[in-house]
């Protein structure tokens, strides 16, 4: 039976919301797989140990969805607590080296056995260059990492390897699988994936129209476009708004719809 156990990483913050979800898969053969490493918070390690002991299982591997700290930075602490565990992710060498464990590489469409069940690795970049989702076809479940989080939108940090075009392509790719359940790294399980994925795609299309309208109105810097769209935004949220605008402008530039010279943008 395919029954992922959600284990909280105990890292709530403005950026992570309630904190990260990690997912434990327990096999009848005593092999266990953890999806995402958390941050090494002792309560996370203790909860994991408790579930493993209950099932008389040992942690064989940790599959990390991407190298952002809230998903990967717990790897060294896990390696100490669970010495048999291997650590696997899609490579992003500059970031991976910050978390010193022996990372093994996953490839797009690779099949990984997790607790005896086949998971297909889906390279789904955009939120980060190395992002993967994991597809369990028999239950039509996707472990979505940071591709979606119910109730809010996902950060695409253009200045840190984010790429909106690739992110939208990743959402389309998940949509074509026709999943019935998404298990995200933040927030609750998503039981109507098609509706949520379509909503995300529509939301970004609407945002793109606003960016084009701002350019057409003569707003020609990232800051000016952000102020035009996010009128009255709390100053503390402005850096995130600028990242988002920049991600949209980069997409439009790549598509030949917007042009940039010396930081000035034109339609
Ligand atoms: Zn992330």
Coordinates of C-alpha atoms and ligand atoms in Angstrom, one line a residue:
X1 CA 0.0 0.0 0.0
X2 CA 1.2 3.5 -0.9
X3 CA 0.8 5.6 2.2
X4 CA 3.2 8.5 2.5
X5 CA 3.6 9.8 6.1
X6 CA 3.9 13.6 6.3
X7 CA 6.6 14.6 8.8
X8 CA 6.9 18.3 9.6
X9 CA 10.4 19.9 9.4
X10 CA 9.6 22.3 12.3
X11 CA 10.9 25.4 10.5
X12 CA 8.0 27.9 10.4
X13 CA 8.9 31.3 9.1
X14 CA 7.5 34.1 6.8
X15 CA 9.2 32.4 3.9
X16 CA 8.2 28.8 4.7
X17 CA 4.7 29.4 6.1
X18 CA 3.8 26.6 8.6
X19 CA 7.2 25.1 7.8
X20 CA 8.2 22.3 5.3
X21 CA 6.6 19.0 4.8
X22 CA 8.8 16.0 4.4
X23 CA 7.3 12.6 3.4
X24 CA 8.3 9.2 4.6
X25 CA 7.7 6.1 2.6
X26 CA 7.9 2.8 4.5
X27 CA 8.3 -0.5 2.7
X28 CA 7.3 -3.9 3.8
X29 CA 10.9 -4.9 3.4
X30 CA 12.1 -2.5 6.1
X31 CA 13.5 0.0 3.7
X32 CA 12.4 3.6 4.0
X33 CA 12.7 6.7 1.8
X34 CA 12.4 10.3 2.9
X35 CA 11.4 13.0 0.4
X36 CA 13.2 16.2 1.3
X37 CA 15.7 16.6 4.1
X38 CA 14.2 19.5 6.2
X39 CA 16.7 21.7 8.1
X40 CA 18.1 19.3 10.7
X41 CA 15.7 20.5 13.4
X42 CA 16.0 18.0 16.3
X43 CA 12.2 17.5 16.5
X44 CA 12.2 16.5 12.8
X45 CA 15.0 14.0 13.4
X46 CA 13.2 12.6 16.5
X47 CA 9.8 12.3 14.7
X48 CA 11.5 10.5 11.8
X49 CA 13.3 8.1 14.2
X50 CA 10.0 7.4 16.0
X51 CA 8.3 6.4 12.7
X52 CA 11.2 4.3 11.6
X53 CA 11.4 2.5 15.0
X54 CA 7.6 1.8 14.9
X55 CA 7.9 0.2 11.5
X56 CA 11.3 -1.5 12.3
X57 CA 12.6 0.2 9.2
X58 CA 15.9 1.8 8.3
X59 CA 16.3 5.0 6.2
X60 CA 17.8 3.9 3.0
X61 CA 17.7 7.1 1.0
X62 CA 16.7 10.8 1.0
X63 CA 15.3 12.3 -2.3
X64 CA 15.7 16.0 -2.2
X65 CA 13.4 18.1 -4.5
X66 CA 15.9 21.0 -4.8
X67 CA 18.8 22.7 -3.1
X68 CA 16.9 25.6 -1.3
X69 CA 17.9 25.6 2.3
X70 CA 14.5 24.6 3.7
X71 CA 14.6 21.4 1.6
X72 CA 18.3 20.4 1.6
X73 CA 20.1 21.9 4.6
X74 CA 19.1 19.1 6.9
X75 CA 21.1 16.6 4.9
X76 CA 24.3 16.6 7.0
X77 CA 22.3 16.2 10.3
X78 CA 20.3 13.3 8.7
X79 CA 23.5 11.7 7.5
X80 CA 24.8 11.6 11.1
X81 CA 21.5 10.4 12.5
X82 CA 20.8 7.9 9.8
X83 CA 24.2 6.6 8.6
X84 CA 22.8 4.1 6.1
X85 CA 21.0 6.8 4.1
X86 CA 22.1 7.8 0.6
X87 CA 21.3 11.4 -0.6
X88 CA 20.0 11.9 -4.1
X89 CA 19.0 15.0 -6.1
X90 CA 19.2 16.6 -9.5
X91 CA 22.6 18.3 -9.5
X92 CA 23.0 22.1 -8.9
X93 CA 26.7 21.9 -7.9
X94 CA 27.2 25.5 -6.6
X95 CA 24.3 25.1 -4.1
X96 CA 24.7 21.4 -3.4
X97 CA 28.2 21.9 -2.0
X98 CA 26.8 24.0 0.8
X99 CA 25.4 20.9 2.4
X100 CA 28.3 18.5 2.7
X101 CA 26.9 15.0 2.1
X102 CA 27.8 12.6 -0.7
X103 CA 25.1 13.7 -3.2
X104 CA 24.2 11.2 -5.9
X105 CA 22.7 12.5 -9.1
X106 CA 19.2 11.9 -10.3
X107 CA 18.2 12.3 -14.0
X108 CA 15.0 13.3 -15.7
X109 CA 12.7 10.3 -16.1
X110 CA 14.8 8.1 -14.0
X111 CA 12.9 5.4 -12.1
X112 CA 13.7 5.3 -8.4
X113 CA 12.4 2.5 -6.1
X114 CA 11.2 4.0 -2.8
X115 CA 10.0 1.5 -0.2
X116 CA 9.4 -0.9 -3.0
X117 CA 7.3 1.5 -5.1
X118 CA 8.4 3.0 -8.4
X119 CA 8.8 6.8 -8.5
X120 CA 9.6 8.6 -11.7
X121 CA 11.9 11.6 -11.4
X122 CA 10.5 14.7 -13.3
X123 CA 13.0 17.5 -13.8
X124 CA 10.8 20.5 -13.4
X125 CA 13.0 23.6 -13.3
X126 CA 11.9 27.2 -13.0
X127 CA 11.4 27.7 -9.2
X128 CA 15.1 26.6 -9.2
X129 CA 17.3 25.1 -11.9
X130 CA 17.5 21.7 -10.1
X131 CA 13.9 21.2 -9.1
X132 CA 12.4 17.8 -9.4
X133 CA 8.9 16.4 -8.8
X134 CA 8.3 12.7 -8.1
X135 CA 5.5 10.8 -9.8
X136 CA 3.9 7.7 -8.4
X137 CA 1.8 6.5 -11.3
X138 CA -0.2 3.7 -9.6
X139 CA -1.8 6.2 -7.1
X140 CA -1.5 9.2 -9.6
X141 CA 0.3 11.1 -6.8
X142 CA 2.9 13.8 -7.4
X143 CA 5.3 15.0 -4.8
X144 CA 5.6 18.5 -6.0
X145 CA 8.3 20.1 -3.9
X146 CA 7.8 23.9 -4.4
X147 CA 5.9 23.8 -7.7
X148 CA 2.6 24.5 -5.9
X149 CA 1.4 25.4 -2.5
X150 CA -2.3 25.6 -2.0
X151 CA -3.5 29.1 -1.1
X152 CA -0.6 31.1 -2.3
X153 CA 1.7 31.5 -5.3
X154 CA 5.3 30.3 -5.7
X155 CA 8.3 32.5 -5.7
X156 CA 10.3 32.6 -8.9
X157 CA 13.5 34.4 -8.0
X158 CA 14.9 35.5 -11.3
X159 CA 18.2 36.7 -9.7
X160 CA 18.8 33.3 -8.1
X161 CA 18.3 30.9 -11.0
X162 CA 14.5 31.1 -11.2
X163 CA 13.0 31.0 -14.7
X164 CA 9.3 31.7 -15.2
X165 CA 9.2 30.1 -18.7
X166 CA 10.6 26.8 -17.4
X167 CA 8.3 27.0 -14.3
X168 CA 5.2 27.3 -16.5
X169 CA 6.4 24.5 -18.7
X170 CA 6.8 22.4 -15.5
X171 CA 3.2 23.1 -14.4
X172 CA 2.0 22.1 -17.9
X173 CA 4.0 18.9 -17.6
X174 CA 2.4 18.0 -14.3
X175 CA -1.0 18.8 -15.7
X176 CA -0.6 16.4 -18.6
X177 CA 0.0 13.6 -16.1
X178 CA -3.6 14.0 -14.8
X179 CA -2.7 13.5 -11.2
X180 CA -5.3 13.1 -8.5
X181 CA -3.2 14.1 -5.6
X182 CA -0.4 16.6 -5.1
X183 CA 1.8 16.4 -2.0
X184 CA 3.6 19.8 -1.8
X185 CA 6.5 20.8 0.4
X186 CA 4.5 23.6 1.9
X187 CA 0.8 23.6 2.9
X188 CA -1.8 20.9 2.8
X189 CA -2.3 18.1 0.3
X190 CA -4.0 19.2 -3.0
X191 CA -6.9 16.9 -3.9
X192 CA -8.0 18.8 -7.0
X193 CA -4.7 19.2 -8.8
X194 CA -6.2 20.1 -12.3
X195 CA -8.1 23.1 -10.9
X196 CA -5.1 24.3 -8.9
X197 CA -2.6 24.0 -11.8
X198 CA -5.0 25.7 -14.2
X199 CA -5.5 28.5 -11.6
X200 CA -1.7 29.0 -11.3
X201 CA -1.3 29.1 -15.1
X202 CA -4.2 31.6 -15.4
X203 CA -2.8 33.8 -12.6
X204 CA 0.6 34.1 -14.3
X205 CA -1.1 34.9 -17.6
X206 CA -3.1 37.6 -16.0
X207 CA 0.1 39.0 -14.3
X208 CA 1.9 39.0 -17.6
X209 CA -0.9 41.1 -19.1
X210 CA -0.4 43.6 -16.2
X211 CA 3.3 43.7 -16.9
X212 CA 2.7 44.4 -20.6
X213 CA 0.2 47.1 -19.6
X214 CA 2.8 48.8 -17.3
X215 CA 5.3 48.8 -20.1
X216 CA 2.8 50.2 -22.5
X217 CA 2.1 52.9 -20.0
X218 CA 5.8 53.9 -20.1
X219 CA 6.9 52.3 -16.8
X220 CA 10.4 51.3 -17.9
X221 CA 12.2 49.9 -14.9
X222 CA 11.6 46.8 -12.7
X223 CA 10.8 49.1 -9.8
X224 CA 8.4 51.2 -11.8
X225 CA 6.6 48.2 -13.2
X226 CA 6.4 46.7 -9.7
X227 CA 4.9 49.9 -8.3
X228 CA 2.4 50.1 -11.1
X229 CA 1.2 46.5 -10.5
X230 CA 1.5 46.2 -6.8
X231 CA 0.1 49.7 -5.9
X232 CA 0.1 50.2 -2.1
X233 CA 2.2 47.1 -1.4
X234 CA 3.8 46.9 2.1
X235 CA 7.5 48.0 1.6
X236 CA 8.7 44.8 3.2
X237 CA 7.2 42.8 0.4
X238 CA 8.6 45.0 -2.4
X239 CA 11.8 42.9 -3.0
X240 CA 9.6 39.8 -3.6
X241 CA 7.4 41.9 -6.0
X242 CA 10.5 43.0 -7.9
X243 CA 11.7 39.5 -8.3
X244 CA 8.4 38.5 -9.7
X245 CA 8.3 41.4 -12.1
X246 CA 11.8 40.6 -13.2
X247 CA 10.8 37.0 -13.8
X248 CA 8.0 38.1 -16.1
X249 CA 10.2 40.6 -17.9
X250 CA 12.8 38.0 -18.5
X251 CA 10.2 35.7 -20.0
X252 CA 8.8 38.5 -22.3
X253 CA 12.4 39.3 -23.3
X254 CA 13.1 35.6 -24.2
X255 CA 10.0 35.6 -26.2
X256 CA 10.8 38.8 -28.1
X257 CA 7.8 40.7 -26.6
X258 CA 9.8 43.1 -24.4
X259 CA 13.2 44.7 -24.8
X260 CA 15.9 45.8 -22.4
X261 CA 18.7 48.4 -22.8
X262 CA 20.8 49.4 -19.7
X263 CA 18.0 48.4 -17.3
X264 CA 15.3 50.3 -19.2
X265 CA 12.4 48.2 -20.6
X266 CA 10.2 48.8 -23.6
X267 CA 7.4 46.8 -25.2
Ligands
LIG1 ZN1 12.2 26.4 -3.0

